[in-house]
Amino acid sequence: MVSAAQTVLVAFLSFYSFLRVALAAEQQPLSDQDRRYKYGDPIPVSCMNRTIDTGEHVSDDRGRLQYIPFPTCNETGRPLELYFGVEKDVNCTIDFISDEFFHLLEFYVHNDVPMTCRLPTRPLSTTEYVDPSNSHQVGALGSESTYYTPFVVALSGILQLSHVHVANNLNVLVHAAPKSIALGVIDAATAYSVSTTTRNTKIVIGDPLQLRLGVRWYPSASLPSGWQGVGGHLTHWTLLYCLLSAGASAAICITYFRGFDLPRRLRSHGHQRIGLLGPDRGPSGGRLGGYGYGISSSTNGFGGGYGYSGSGKYD
């Protein structure tokens, strides 16, 4: 017969074994395929470091392209971040345009070099973020890490001799990999200025620069079709709108005619008929239907009608 002490010991050993397995699983680092973004996770933006003399990219002592964090935004006190799956308009105000950054803006706006940035394809561990291993580096003339997705910003504007006009309204498009392939993974990203000649800001050294970003996410590598044509093109939505408008107009007309106009006409016609017959005219006397004379009601002979009236025939 099992004693109470043995029962307690067995329960304790079972709990201890379960705890060891749980701790071992928790301490085991996630593999590349297991790491994935969840909705709203922050995604840091870093950009390629370039020289201000020629705009040439900077490499480290191992030949890897050097990326630095995006400039700090006044609104958050942190470098620019996107949020996985979150569509919203983001303001990022760079408080002070230094001499070095101003010269880089000249390169970007004049299309001498692209503003090349990147996003982590998956959430990075601390080791990968600080010092990625060479096993994930690709490329010959300055290698890059495969942990990141390219994020090229097509910053446009107008370059002048003493200042630069920066088109600071940008659309940001980010594609997530399809859920059936890789859930919570970034597939591609890009950004570009809009309305270059009408929506820009004048910048000199020392000025702040406010960037207005309209961030949109897409659940696959394909863009949905949003083109509805320019004026003069007939689309199925236009045809449907015309049909619905015609049906609504017909229903209103029928309701008005049957409910208001037709009863009014019938009442008016009845009043006119009564006026023509008169109060003492009708089938029993007077004109029949308004024509001729009625037959006299006298019992002696014919009188009043087309015959003659009198006292009748005498024998």
PDB file of C-alpha atoms in Angstrom:
ATOM      1  CA  MET A   1       0.000   0.000   0.000  1.00  0.00           C
ATOM      2  CA  VAL A   2       1.409   3.365  -1.048  1.00  0.00           C
ATOM      3  CA  SER A   3       2.004   5.716   1.853  1.00  0.00           C
ATOM      4  CA  ALA A   4       1.187   9.415   1.877  1.00  0.00           C
ATOM      5  CA  ALA A   5       4.909  10.293   1.934  1.00  0.00           C
ATOM      6  CA  GLN A   6       5.545   8.326  -1.255  1.00  0.00           C
ATOM      7  CA  THR A   7       2.623  10.062  -2.975  1.00  0.00           C
ATOM      8  CA  VAL A   8       3.987  13.480  -2.069  1.00  0.00           C
ATOM      9  CA  LEU A   9       7.478  12.495  -3.286  1.00  0.00           C
ATOM     10  CA  VAL A  10       6.172  11.295  -6.645  1.00  0.00           C
ATOM     11  CA  ALA A  11       4.188  14.525  -7.105  1.00  0.00           C
ATOM     12  CA  PHE A  12       7.252  16.625  -6.229  1.00  0.00           C
ATOM     13  CA  LEU A  13       9.491  14.771  -8.706  1.00  0.00           C
ATOM     14  CA  SER A  14       6.900  15.127 -11.463  1.00  0.00           C
ATOM     15  CA  PHE A  15       6.630  18.885 -10.864  1.00  0.00           C
ATOM     16  CA  TYR A  16      10.438  19.215 -10.814  1.00  0.00           C
ATOM     17  CA  SER A  17      10.786  17.387 -14.140  1.00  0.00           C
ATOM     18  CA  PHE A  18       8.107  19.562 -15.750  1.00  0.00           C
ATOM     19  CA  LEU A  19       9.799  22.720 -14.459  1.00  0.00           C
ATOM     20  CA  ARG A  20      13.162  21.687 -15.906  1.00  0.00           C
ATOM     21  CA  VAL A  21      11.647  21.059 -19.339  1.00  0.00           C
ATOM     22  CA  ALA A  22       9.851  24.408 -19.282  1.00  0.00           C
ATOM     23  CA  LEU A  23      12.998  26.321 -18.299  1.00  0.00           C
ATOM     24  CA  ALA A  24      15.064  24.576 -20.960  1.00  0.00           C
ATOM     25  CA  ALA A  25      12.535  25.471 -23.632  1.00  0.00           C
ATOM     26  CA  GLU A  26      12.425  29.079 -22.443  1.00  0.00           C
ATOM     27  CA  GLN A  27      16.200  29.473 -22.475  1.00  0.00           C
ATOM     28  CA  GLN A  28      16.585  28.011 -25.951  1.00  0.00           C
ATOM     29  CA  PRO A  29      16.893  30.881 -28.461  1.00  0.00           C
ATOM     30  CA  LEU A  30      14.366  31.134 -31.239  1.00  0.00           C
ATOM     31  CA  SER A  31      15.478  30.099 -34.692  1.00  0.00           C
ATOM     32  CA  ASP A  32      15.295  32.474 -37.647  1.00  0.00           C
ATOM     33  CA  GLN A  33      12.033  30.955 -38.851  1.00  0.00           C
ATOM     34  CA  ASP A  34      10.400  31.212 -35.421  1.00  0.00           C
ATOM     35  CA  ARG A  35      10.925  34.943 -35.008  1.00  0.00           C
ATOM     36  CA  ARG A  36       8.052  36.975 -36.398  1.00  0.00           C
ATOM     37  CA  TYR A  37       6.474  40.358 -35.899  1.00  0.00           C
ATOM     38  CA  LYS A  38       3.160  40.801 -34.149  1.00  0.00           C
ATOM     39  CA  TYR A  39       0.722  43.588 -34.926  1.00  0.00           C
ATOM     40  CA  GLY A  40       2.063  46.897 -33.638  1.00  0.00           C
ATOM     41  CA  ASP A  41       5.651  45.756 -33.039  1.00  0.00           C
ATOM     42  CA  PRO A  42       8.159  48.602 -33.587  1.00  0.00           C
ATOM     43  CA  ILE A  43      10.482  48.311 -36.603  1.00  0.00           C
ATOM     44  CA  PRO A  44      13.644  50.461 -36.421  1.00  0.00           C
ATOM     45  CA  VAL A  45      14.834  52.254 -39.559  1.00  0.00           C
ATOM     46  CA  SER A  46      18.548  52.538 -40.267  1.00  0.00           C
ATOM     47  CA  CYS A  47      20.199  54.179 -43.263  1.00  0.00           C
ATOM     48  CA  MET A  48      23.476  53.768 -45.091  1.00  0.00           C
ATOM     49  CA  ASN A  49      26.333  55.890 -43.827  1.00  0.00           C
ATOM     50  CA  ARG A  50      27.844  58.033 -46.594  1.00  0.00           C
ATOM     51  CA  THR A  51      30.679  60.529 -46.884  1.00  0.00           C
ATOM     52  CA  ILE A  52      29.676  64.174 -47.325  1.00  0.00           C
ATOM     53  CA  ASP A  53      32.388  64.799 -49.940  1.00  0.00           C
ATOM     54  CA  THR A  54      31.262  62.393 -52.652  1.00  0.00           C
ATOM     55  CA  GLY A  55      28.274  60.583 -51.165  1.00  0.00           C
ATOM     56  CA  GLU A  56      30.189  57.292 -51.342  1.00  0.00           C
ATOM     57  CA  HIS A  57      29.067  54.573 -48.931  1.00  0.00           C
ATOM     58  CA  VAL A  58      31.164  53.811 -45.860  1.00  0.00           C
ATOM     59  CA  SER A  59      32.343  50.274 -45.071  1.00  0.00           C
ATOM     60  CA  ASP A  60      33.787  48.882 -41.856  1.00  0.00           C
ATOM     61  CA  ASP A  61      37.110  47.094 -41.496  1.00  0.00           C
ATOM     62  CA  ARG A  62      35.494  43.794 -42.599  1.00  0.00           C
ATOM     63  CA  GLY A  63      34.128  45.257 -45.829  1.00  0.00           C
ATOM     64  CA  ARG A  64      30.536  45.414 -44.645  1.00  0.00           C
ATOM     65  CA  LEU A  65      28.357  48.384 -45.537  1.00  0.00           C
ATOM     66  CA  GLN A  66      27.862  50.605 -42.531  1.00  0.00           C
ATOM     67  CA  TYR A  67      24.348  51.572 -41.498  1.00  0.00           C
ATOM     68  CA  ILE A  68      23.453  54.139 -38.841  1.00  0.00           C
ATOM     69  CA  PRO A  69      20.088  54.821 -37.152  1.00  0.00           C
ATOM     70  CA  PHE A  70      17.704  57.242 -38.829  1.00  0.00           C
ATOM     71  CA  PRO A  71      17.903  60.763 -37.329  1.00  0.00           C
ATOM     72  CA  THR A  72      15.992  61.280 -34.090  1.00  0.00           C
ATOM     73  CA  CYS A  73      12.378  62.456 -34.379  1.00  0.00           C
ATOM     74  CA  ASN A  74      11.286  65.227 -32.002  1.00  0.00           C
ATOM     75  CA  GLU A  75       7.841  63.650 -31.634  1.00  0.00           C
ATOM     76  CA  THR A  76       9.162  60.444 -30.053  1.00  0.00           C
ATOM     77  CA  GLY A  77      12.717  61.254 -28.990  1.00  0.00           C
ATOM     78  CA  ARG A  78      13.826  58.139 -30.905  1.00  0.00           C
ATOM     79  CA  PRO A  79      15.031  57.385 -34.433  1.00  0.00           C
ATOM     80  CA  LEU A  80      12.226  56.799 -36.922  1.00  0.00           C
ATOM     81  CA  GLU A  81      10.254  53.608 -36.354  1.00  0.00           C
ATOM     82  CA  LEU A  82       7.454  51.939 -38.266  1.00  0.00           C
ATOM     83  CA  TYR A  83       4.929  49.644 -36.607  1.00  0.00           C
ATOM     84  CA  PHE A  84       4.083  46.287 -38.092  1.00  0.00           C
ATOM     85  CA  GLY A  85       0.711  46.341 -39.820  1.00  0.00           C
ATOM     86  CA  VAL A  86      -0.216  49.808 -38.504  1.00  0.00           C
ATOM     87  CA  GLU A  87      -1.427  52.243 -41.171  1.00  0.00           C
ATOM     88  CA  LYS A  88      -1.287  55.865 -40.104  1.00  0.00           C
ATOM     89  CA  ASP A  89       0.256  59.238 -40.894  1.00  0.00           C
ATOM     90  CA  VAL A  90       3.550  59.743 -39.083  1.00  0.00           C
ATOM     91  CA  ASN A  91       5.346  63.032 -38.451  1.00  0.00           C
ATOM     92  CA  CYS A  92       9.094  62.960 -37.893  1.00  0.00           C
ATOM     93  CA  THR A  93      10.691  66.344 -37.236  1.00  0.00           C
ATOM     94  CA  ILE A  94      14.481  66.445 -37.402  1.00  0.00           C
ATOM     95  CA  ASP A  95      15.282  69.295 -35.046  1.00  0.00           C
ATOM     96  CA  PHE A  96      18.586  70.505 -36.502  1.00  0.00           C
ATOM     97  CA  ILE A  97      19.997  70.004 -39.985  1.00  0.00           C
ATOM     98  CA  SER A  98      23.730  69.804 -39.526  1.00  0.00           C
ATOM     99  CA  ASP A  99      26.249  70.731 -42.180  1.00  0.00           C
ATOM    100  CA  GLU A 100      26.953  67.051 -42.892  1.00  0.00           C
ATOM    101  CA  PHE A 101      23.294  66.099 -43.205  1.00  0.00           C
ATOM    102  CA  PHE A 102      22.561  69.147 -45.372  1.00  0.00           C
ATOM    103  CA  HIS A 103      25.175  68.011 -47.909  1.00  0.00           C
ATOM    104  CA  LEU A 104      23.638  64.531 -47.892  1.00  0.00           C
ATOM    105  CA  LEU A 105      20.224  66.094 -48.583  1.00  0.00           C
ATOM    106  CA  GLU A 106      21.765  67.799 -51.607  1.00  0.00           C
ATOM    107  CA  PHE A 107      22.947  64.407 -52.880  1.00  0.00           C
ATOM    108  CA  TYR A 108      19.544  62.817 -52.275  1.00  0.00           C
ATOM    109  CA  VAL A 109      17.491  65.603 -53.857  1.00  0.00           C
ATOM    110  CA  HIS A 110      19.809  65.894 -56.867  1.00  0.00           C
ATOM    111  CA  ASN A 111      19.657  62.098 -57.353  1.00  0.00           C
ATOM    112  CA  ASP A 112      23.428  61.779 -57.103  1.00  0.00           C
ATOM    113  CA  VAL A 113      23.012  58.957 -54.585  1.00  0.00           C
ATOM    114  CA  PRO A 114      19.905  57.241 -53.219  1.00  0.00           C
ATOM    115  CA  MET A 115      18.794  57.494 -49.624  1.00  0.00           C
ATOM    116  CA  THR A 116      19.290  53.798 -48.920  1.00  0.00           C
ATOM    117  CA  CYS A 117      17.754  52.545 -45.697  1.00  0.00           C
ATOM    118  CA  ARG A 118      16.728  49.127 -44.412  1.00  0.00           C
ATOM    119  CA  LEU A 119      14.241  47.369 -42.112  1.00  0.00           C
ATOM    120  CA  PRO A 120      14.781  44.163 -40.123  1.00  0.00           C
ATOM    121  CA  THR A 121      12.965  41.421 -42.036  1.00  0.00           C
ATOM    122  CA  ARG A 122      12.231  39.665 -38.739  1.00  0.00           C
ATOM    123  CA  PRO A 123      12.675  40.789 -35.142  1.00  0.00           C
ATOM    124  CA  LEU A 124      16.395  40.734 -34.409  1.00  0.00           C
ATOM    125  CA  SER A 125      18.178  39.385 -31.385  1.00  0.00           C
ATOM    126  CA  THR A 126      20.587  41.703 -29.568  1.00  0.00           C
ATOM    127  CA  THR A 127      23.612  39.950 -31.095  1.00  0.00           C
ATOM    128  CA  GLU A 128      22.320  40.218 -34.640  1.00  0.00           C
ATOM    129  CA  TYR A 129      21.365  43.859 -34.219  1.00  0.00           C
ATOM    130  CA  VAL A 130      24.750  44.916 -32.859  1.00  0.00           C
ATOM    131  CA  ASP A 131      27.119  42.665 -34.810  1.00  0.00           C
ATOM    132  CA  PRO A 132      25.616  40.362 -37.463  1.00  0.00           C
ATOM    133  CA  SER A 133      27.701  37.310 -38.225  1.00  0.00           C
ATOM    134  CA  ASN A 134      29.514  37.055 -41.541  1.00  0.00           C
ATOM    135  CA  SER A 135      27.495  33.946 -42.395  1.00  0.00           C
ATOM    136  CA  HIS A 136      24.548  36.185 -43.262  1.00  0.00           C
ATOM    137  CA  GLN A 137      26.493  38.697 -45.340  1.00  0.00           C
ATOM    138  CA  VAL A 138      26.070  38.858 -49.114  1.00  0.00           C
ATOM    139  CA  GLY A 139      27.550  41.035 -51.844  1.00  0.00           C
ATOM    140  CA  ALA A 140      31.027  41.752 -53.124  1.00  0.00           C
ATOM    141  CA  LEU A 141      31.509  45.534 -53.155  1.00  0.00           C
ATOM    142  CA  GLY A 142      30.383  46.098 -49.606  1.00  0.00           C
ATOM    143  CA  SER A 143      28.422  43.177 -48.195  1.00  0.00           C
ATOM    144  CA  GLU A 144      25.003  43.467 -46.559  1.00  0.00           C
ATOM    145  CA  SER A 145      23.148  41.361 -44.039  1.00  0.00           C
ATOM    146  CA  THR A 146      20.306  39.128 -45.166  1.00  0.00           C
ATOM    147  CA  TYR A 147      18.571  39.883 -41.866  1.00  0.00           C
ATOM    148  CA  TYR A 148      17.363  43.141 -43.406  1.00  0.00           C
ATOM    149  CA  THR A 149      14.987  44.212 -46.180  1.00  0.00           C
ATOM    150  CA  PRO A 150      16.056  47.171 -48.370  1.00  0.00           C
ATOM    151  CA  PHE A 151      14.060  50.360 -47.798  1.00  0.00           C
ATOM    152  CA  VAL A 152      15.002  52.915 -50.455  1.00  0.00           C
ATOM    153  CA  VAL A 153      13.632  56.430 -49.897  1.00  0.00           C
ATOM    154  CA  ALA A 154      13.217  58.415 -53.120  1.00  0.00           C
ATOM    155  CA  LEU A 155      13.524  61.853 -51.560  1.00  0.00           C
ATOM    156  CA  SER A 156      12.974  64.536 -54.197  1.00  0.00           C
ATOM    157  CA  GLY A 157      13.051  68.321 -54.228  1.00  0.00           C
ATOM    158  CA  ILE A 158      14.645  71.350 -55.873  1.00  0.00           C
ATOM    159  CA  LEU A 159      18.330  72.160 -55.386  1.00  0.00           C
ATOM    160  CA  GLN A 160      19.342  75.828 -55.221  1.00  0.00           C
ATOM    161  CA  LEU A 161      22.742  77.467 -54.733  1.00  0.00           C
ATOM    162  CA  SER A 162      22.127  78.594 -51.137  1.00  0.00           C
ATOM    163  CA  HIS A 163      19.366  76.247 -49.998  1.00  0.00           C
ATOM    164  CA  VAL A 164      17.353  73.217 -50.964  1.00  0.00           C
ATOM    165  CA  HIS A 165      13.612  72.640 -51.270  1.00  0.00           C
ATOM    166  CA  VAL A 166      12.777  69.198 -49.878  1.00  0.00           C
ATOM    167  CA  ALA A 167       9.515  67.492 -50.851  1.00  0.00           C
ATOM    168  CA  ASN A 168       8.735  66.427 -47.290  1.00  0.00           C
ATOM    169  CA  ASN A 169       5.444  64.596 -47.913  1.00  0.00           C
ATOM    170  CA  LEU A 170       6.177  60.945 -48.569  1.00  0.00           C
ATOM    171  CA  ASN A 171       4.217  57.772 -49.170  1.00  0.00           C
ATOM    172  CA  VAL A 172       5.622  54.717 -47.393  1.00  0.00           C
ATOM    173  CA  LEU A 173       4.647  51.297 -48.779  1.00  0.00           C
ATOM    174  CA  VAL A 174       5.514  48.124 -46.891  1.00  0.00           C
ATOM    175  CA  HIS A 175       4.720  44.607 -48.106  1.00  0.00           C
ATOM    176  CA  ALA A 176       4.405  41.770 -45.624  1.00  0.00           C
ATOM    177  CA  ALA A 177       5.000  38.229 -46.799  1.00  0.00           C
ATOM    178  CA  PRO A 178       1.753  36.255 -47.322  1.00  0.00           C
ATOM    179  CA  LYS A 179       0.545  34.508 -44.165  1.00  0.00           C
ATOM    180  CA  SER A 180       0.604  31.154 -45.955  1.00  0.00           C
ATOM    181  CA  ILE A 181       4.342  31.568 -46.620  1.00  0.00           C
ATOM    182  CA  ALA A 182       5.776  33.472 -43.673  1.00  0.00           C
ATOM    183  CA  LEU A 183       3.565  35.068 -41.041  1.00  0.00           C
ATOM    184  CA  GLY A 184       4.831  38.302 -39.498  1.00  0.00           C
ATOM    185  CA  VAL A 185       7.709  38.846 -41.945  1.00  0.00           C
ATOM    186  CA  ILE A 186       8.536  41.902 -44.088  1.00  0.00           C
ATOM    187  CA  ASP A 187       8.922  41.203 -47.788  1.00  0.00           C
ATOM    188  CA  ALA A 188       9.623  44.633 -49.352  1.00  0.00           C
ATOM    189  CA  ALA A 189       9.459  48.347 -48.588  1.00  0.00           C
ATOM    190  CA  THR A 190       9.921  51.690 -50.301  1.00  0.00           C
ATOM    191  CA  ALA A 191       9.111  55.384 -49.867  1.00  0.00           C
ATOM    192  CA  TYR A 192       8.849  58.317 -52.269  1.00  0.00           C
ATOM    193  CA  SER A 193       8.076  62.020 -52.222  1.00  0.00           C
ATOM    194  CA  VAL A 194       4.802  63.312 -53.678  1.00  0.00           C
ATOM    195  CA  SER A 195       3.852  66.718 -55.114  1.00  0.00           C
ATOM    196  CA  THR A 196       7.478  67.804 -55.428  1.00  0.00           C
ATOM    197  CA  THR A 197       6.846  71.282 -56.823  1.00  0.00           C
ATOM    198  CA  THR A 198       3.845  72.207 -54.664  1.00  0.00           C
ATOM    199  CA  ARG A 199       4.433  70.555 -51.278  1.00  0.00           C
ATOM    200  CA  ASN A 200       8.006  71.207 -50.228  1.00  0.00           C
ATOM    201  CA  THR A 201       9.885  73.104 -47.546  1.00  0.00           C
ATOM    202  CA  LYS A 202      12.913  75.368 -47.805  1.00  0.00           C
ATOM    203  CA  ILE A 203      15.921  74.105 -45.830  1.00  0.00           C
ATOM    204  CA  VAL A 204      19.224  75.731 -44.926  1.00  0.00           C
ATOM    205  CA  ILE A 205      21.855  74.589 -42.433  1.00  0.00           C
ATOM    206  CA  GLY A 206      20.461  74.782 -38.913  1.00  0.00           C
ATOM    207  CA  ASP A 207      16.781  74.558 -39.872  1.00  0.00           C
ATOM    208  CA  PRO A 208      14.410  71.822 -38.671  1.00  0.00           C
ATOM    209  CA  LEU A 209      12.993  69.418 -41.243  1.00  0.00           C
ATOM    210  CA  GLN A 210       9.535  67.927 -40.767  1.00  0.00           C
ATOM    211  CA  LEU A 211       8.850  64.734 -42.704  1.00  0.00           C
ATOM    212  CA  ARG A 212       5.204  63.720 -43.149  1.00  0.00           C
ATOM    213  CA  LEU A 213       4.912  60.003 -43.869  1.00  0.00           C
ATOM    214  CA  GLY A 214       1.747  58.255 -45.011  1.00  0.00           C
ATOM    215  CA  VAL A 215       2.372  54.602 -44.079  1.00  0.00           C
ATOM    216  CA  ARG A 216       0.408  51.857 -45.845  1.00  0.00           C
ATOM    217  CA  TRP A 217       0.764  48.072 -45.491  1.00  0.00           C
ATOM    218  CA  TYR A 218      -0.044  45.320 -47.969  1.00  0.00           C
ATOM    219  CA  PRO A 219      -0.507  41.639 -47.024  1.00  0.00           C
ATOM    220  CA  SER A 220       1.327  40.275 -50.069  1.00  0.00           C
ATOM    221  CA  ALA A 221       3.916  41.197 -52.679  1.00  0.00           C
ATOM    222  CA  SER A 222       1.190  42.396 -55.086  1.00  0.00           C
ATOM    223  CA  LEU A 223      -0.372  45.850 -55.189  1.00  0.00           C
ATOM    224  CA  PRO A 224      -4.183  46.014 -55.345  1.00  0.00           C
ATOM    225  CA  SER A 225      -5.663  47.823 -58.314  1.00  0.00           C
ATOM    226  CA  GLY A 226      -7.028  51.191 -57.272  1.00  0.00           C
ATOM    227  CA  TRP A 227      -7.212  52.923 -60.647  1.00  0.00           C
ATOM    228  CA  GLN A 228     -10.757  54.057 -61.507  1.00  0.00           C
ATOM    229  CA  GLY A 229      -9.908  55.984 -64.629  1.00  0.00           C
ATOM    230  CA  VAL A 230      -9.877  59.710 -65.382  1.00  0.00           C
ATOM    231  CA  GLY A 231     -12.981  61.715 -66.362  1.00  0.00           C
ATOM    232  CA  GLY A 232     -14.840  60.351 -69.391  1.00  0.00           C
ATOM    233  CA  HIS A 233     -14.153  56.686 -68.689  1.00  0.00           C
ATOM    234  CA  LEU A 234     -17.157  54.476 -67.985  1.00  0.00           C
ATOM    235  CA  THR A 235     -16.584  52.019 -65.170  1.00  0.00           C
ATOM    236  CA  HIS A 236     -18.845  49.366 -63.705  1.00  0.00           C
ATOM    237  CA  TRP A 237     -19.319  51.537 -60.625  1.00  0.00           C
ATOM    238  CA  THR A 238     -20.489  54.429 -62.776  1.00  0.00           C
ATOM    239  CA  LEU A 239     -22.941  52.161 -64.617  1.00  0.00           C
ATOM    240  CA  LEU A 240     -24.270  50.761 -61.337  1.00  0.00           C
ATOM    241  CA  TYR A 241     -24.732  54.278 -59.977  1.00  0.00           C
ATOM    242  CA  CYS A 242     -26.701  55.299 -63.076  1.00  0.00           C
ATOM    243  CA  LEU A 243     -28.958  52.224 -62.845  1.00  0.00           C
ATOM    244  CA  LEU A 244     -29.656  52.795 -59.158  1.00  0.00           C
ATOM    245  CA  SER A 245     -30.397  56.471 -59.773  1.00  0.00           C
ATOM    246  CA  ALA A 246     -32.787  55.626 -62.615  1.00  0.00           C
ATOM    247  CA  GLY A 247     -34.595  53.015 -60.495  1.00  0.00           C
ATOM    248  CA  ALA A 248     -34.957  55.408 -57.544  1.00  0.00           C
ATOM    249  CA  SER A 249     -36.280  58.171 -59.812  1.00  0.00           C
ATOM    250  CA  ALA A 250     -38.839  55.802 -61.384  1.00  0.00           C
ATOM    251  CA  ALA A 251     -40.030  54.627 -57.960  1.00  0.00           C
ATOM    252  CA  ILE A 252     -40.507  58.219 -56.780  1.00  0.00           C
ATOM    253  CA  CYS A 253     -42.459  59.134 -59.928  1.00  0.00           C
ATOM    254  CA  ILE A 254     -44.744  56.076 -59.662  1.00  0.00           C
ATOM    255  CA  THR A 255     -45.398  56.711 -55.974  1.00  0.00           C
ATOM    256  CA  TYR A 256     -46.293  60.345 -56.612  1.00  0.00           C
ATOM    257  CA  PHE A 257     -48.598  59.515 -59.555  1.00  0.00           C
ATOM    258  CA  ARG A 258     -50.436  56.638 -57.835  1.00  0.00           C
ATOM    259  CA  GLY A 259     -50.652  58.239 -54.416  1.00  0.00           C
ATOM    260  CA  PHE A 260     -51.266  61.906 -55.191  1.00  0.00           C
ATOM    261  CA  ASP A 261     -51.752  62.872 -58.819  1.00  0.00           C
ATOM    262  CA  LEU A 262     -54.177  60.117 -59.943  1.00  0.00           C
ATOM    263  CA  PRO A 263     -56.628  60.516 -56.992  1.00  0.00           C
ATOM    264  CA  ARG A 264     -56.627  64.277 -57.515  1.00  0.00           C
ATOM    265  CA  ARG A 265     -57.462  63.857 -61.206  1.00  0.00           C
ATOM    266  CA  LEU A 266     -60.284  61.406 -60.423  1.00  0.00           C
ATOM    267  CA  ARG A 267     -61.827  63.765 -57.874  1.00  0.00           C
ATOM    268  CA  SER A 268     -61.609  66.702 -60.281  1.00  0.00           C
ATOM    269  CA  HIS A 269     -63.229  64.669 -63.078  1.00  0.00           C
ATOM    270  CA  GLY A 270     -66.074  63.609 -60.784  1.00  0.00           C
ATOM    271  CA  HIS A 271     -66.798  67.185 -59.792  1.00  0.00           C
ATOM    272  CA  GLN A 272     -66.897  68.246 -63.447  1.00  0.00           C
ATOM    273  CA  ARG A 273     -69.418  65.480 -64.277  1.00  0.00           C
ATOM    274  CA  ILE A 274     -71.681  66.486 -61.426  1.00  0.00           C
ATOM    275  CA  GLY A 275     -71.589  70.096 -62.599  1.00  0.00           C
ATOM    276  CA  LEU A 276     -72.666  69.145 -66.174  1.00  0.00           C
ATOM    277  CA  LEU A 277     -75.590  66.953 -65.083  1.00  0.00           C
ATOM    278  CA  GLY A 278     -76.892  69.426 -62.551  1.00  0.00           C
ATOM    279  CA  PRO A 279     -78.603  68.592 -59.307  1.00  0.00           C
ATOM    280  CA  ASP A 280     -82.023  67.670 -60.919  1.00  0.00           C
ATOM    281  CA  ARG A 281     -80.713  65.838 -63.952  1.00  0.00           C
ATOM    282  CA  GLY A 282     -80.074  62.210 -64.297  1.00  0.00           C
ATOM    283  CA  PRO A 283     -81.477  58.966 -65.688  1.00  0.00           C
ATOM    284  CA  SER A 284     -84.905  59.573 -64.164  1.00  0.00           C
ATOM    285  CA  GLY A 285     -85.450  62.977 -65.709  1.00  0.00           C
ATOM    286  CA  GLY A 286     -83.833  65.776 -67.647  1.00  0.00           C
ATOM    287  CA  ARG A 287     -81.220  65.293 -70.287  1.00  0.00           C
ATOM    288  CA  LEU A 288     -79.722  61.875 -70.727  1.00  0.00           C
ATOM    289  CA  GLY A 289     -76.010  62.179 -70.763  1.00  0.00           C
ATOM    290  CA  GLY A 290     -76.394  65.896 -71.444  1.00  0.00           C
ATOM    291  CA  TYR A 291     -78.073  65.485 -74.804  1.00  0.00           C
ATOM    292  CA  GLY A 292     -81.709  66.137 -75.871  1.00  0.00           C
ATOM    293  CA  TYR A 293     -84.683  66.335 -73.601  1.00  0.00           C
ATOM    294  CA  GLY A 294     -86.006  63.728 -71.332  1.00  0.00           C
ATOM    295  CA  ILE A 295     -89.434  62.106 -71.615  1.00  0.00           C
ATOM    296  CA  SER A 296     -92.124  63.816 -69.640  1.00  0.00           C
ATOM    297  CA  SER A 297     -93.257  62.136 -66.520  1.00  0.00           C
ATOM    298  CA  SER A 298     -96.851  63.049 -67.339  1.00  0.00           C
ATOM    299  CA  THR A 299     -99.163  60.075 -67.707  1.00  0.00           C
ATOM    300  CA  ASN A 300    -101.223  61.723 -70.451  1.00  0.00           C
ATOM    301  CA  GLY A 301     -99.664  61.636 -73.875  1.00  0.00           C
ATOM    302  CA  PHE A 302     -96.298  62.846 -74.777  1.00  0.00           C
ATOM    303  CA  GLY A 303     -95.143  66.122 -73.543  1.00  0.00           C
ATOM    304  CA  GLY A 304     -91.981  67.927 -72.905  1.00  0.00           C
ATOM    305  CA  GLY A 305     -89.837  65.683 -75.144  1.00  0.00           C
ATOM    306  CA  TYR A 306     -89.792  65.613 -78.870  1.00  0.00           C
ATOM    307  CA  GLY A 307     -93.614  65.096 -78.750  1.00  0.00           C
ATOM    308  CA  TYR A 308     -96.064  67.649 -77.626  1.00  0.00           C
ATOM    309  CA  SER A 309     -97.343  68.385 -74.255  1.00  0.00           C
ATOM    310  CA  GLY A 310    -101.098  68.469 -73.618  1.00  0.00           C
ATOM    311  CA  SER A 311    -103.845  66.830 -71.771  1.00  0.00           C
ATOM    312  CA  GLY A 312    -103.855  63.791 -73.998  1.00  0.00           C
ATOM    313  CA  LYS A 313    -106.292  62.451 -76.622  1.00  0.00           C
ATOM    314  CA  TYR A 314    -110.030  62.875 -76.248  1.00  0.00           C
ATOM    315  CA  ASP A 315    -112.479  60.232 -77.326  1.00  0.00           C
TER     316      ASP A 315
END
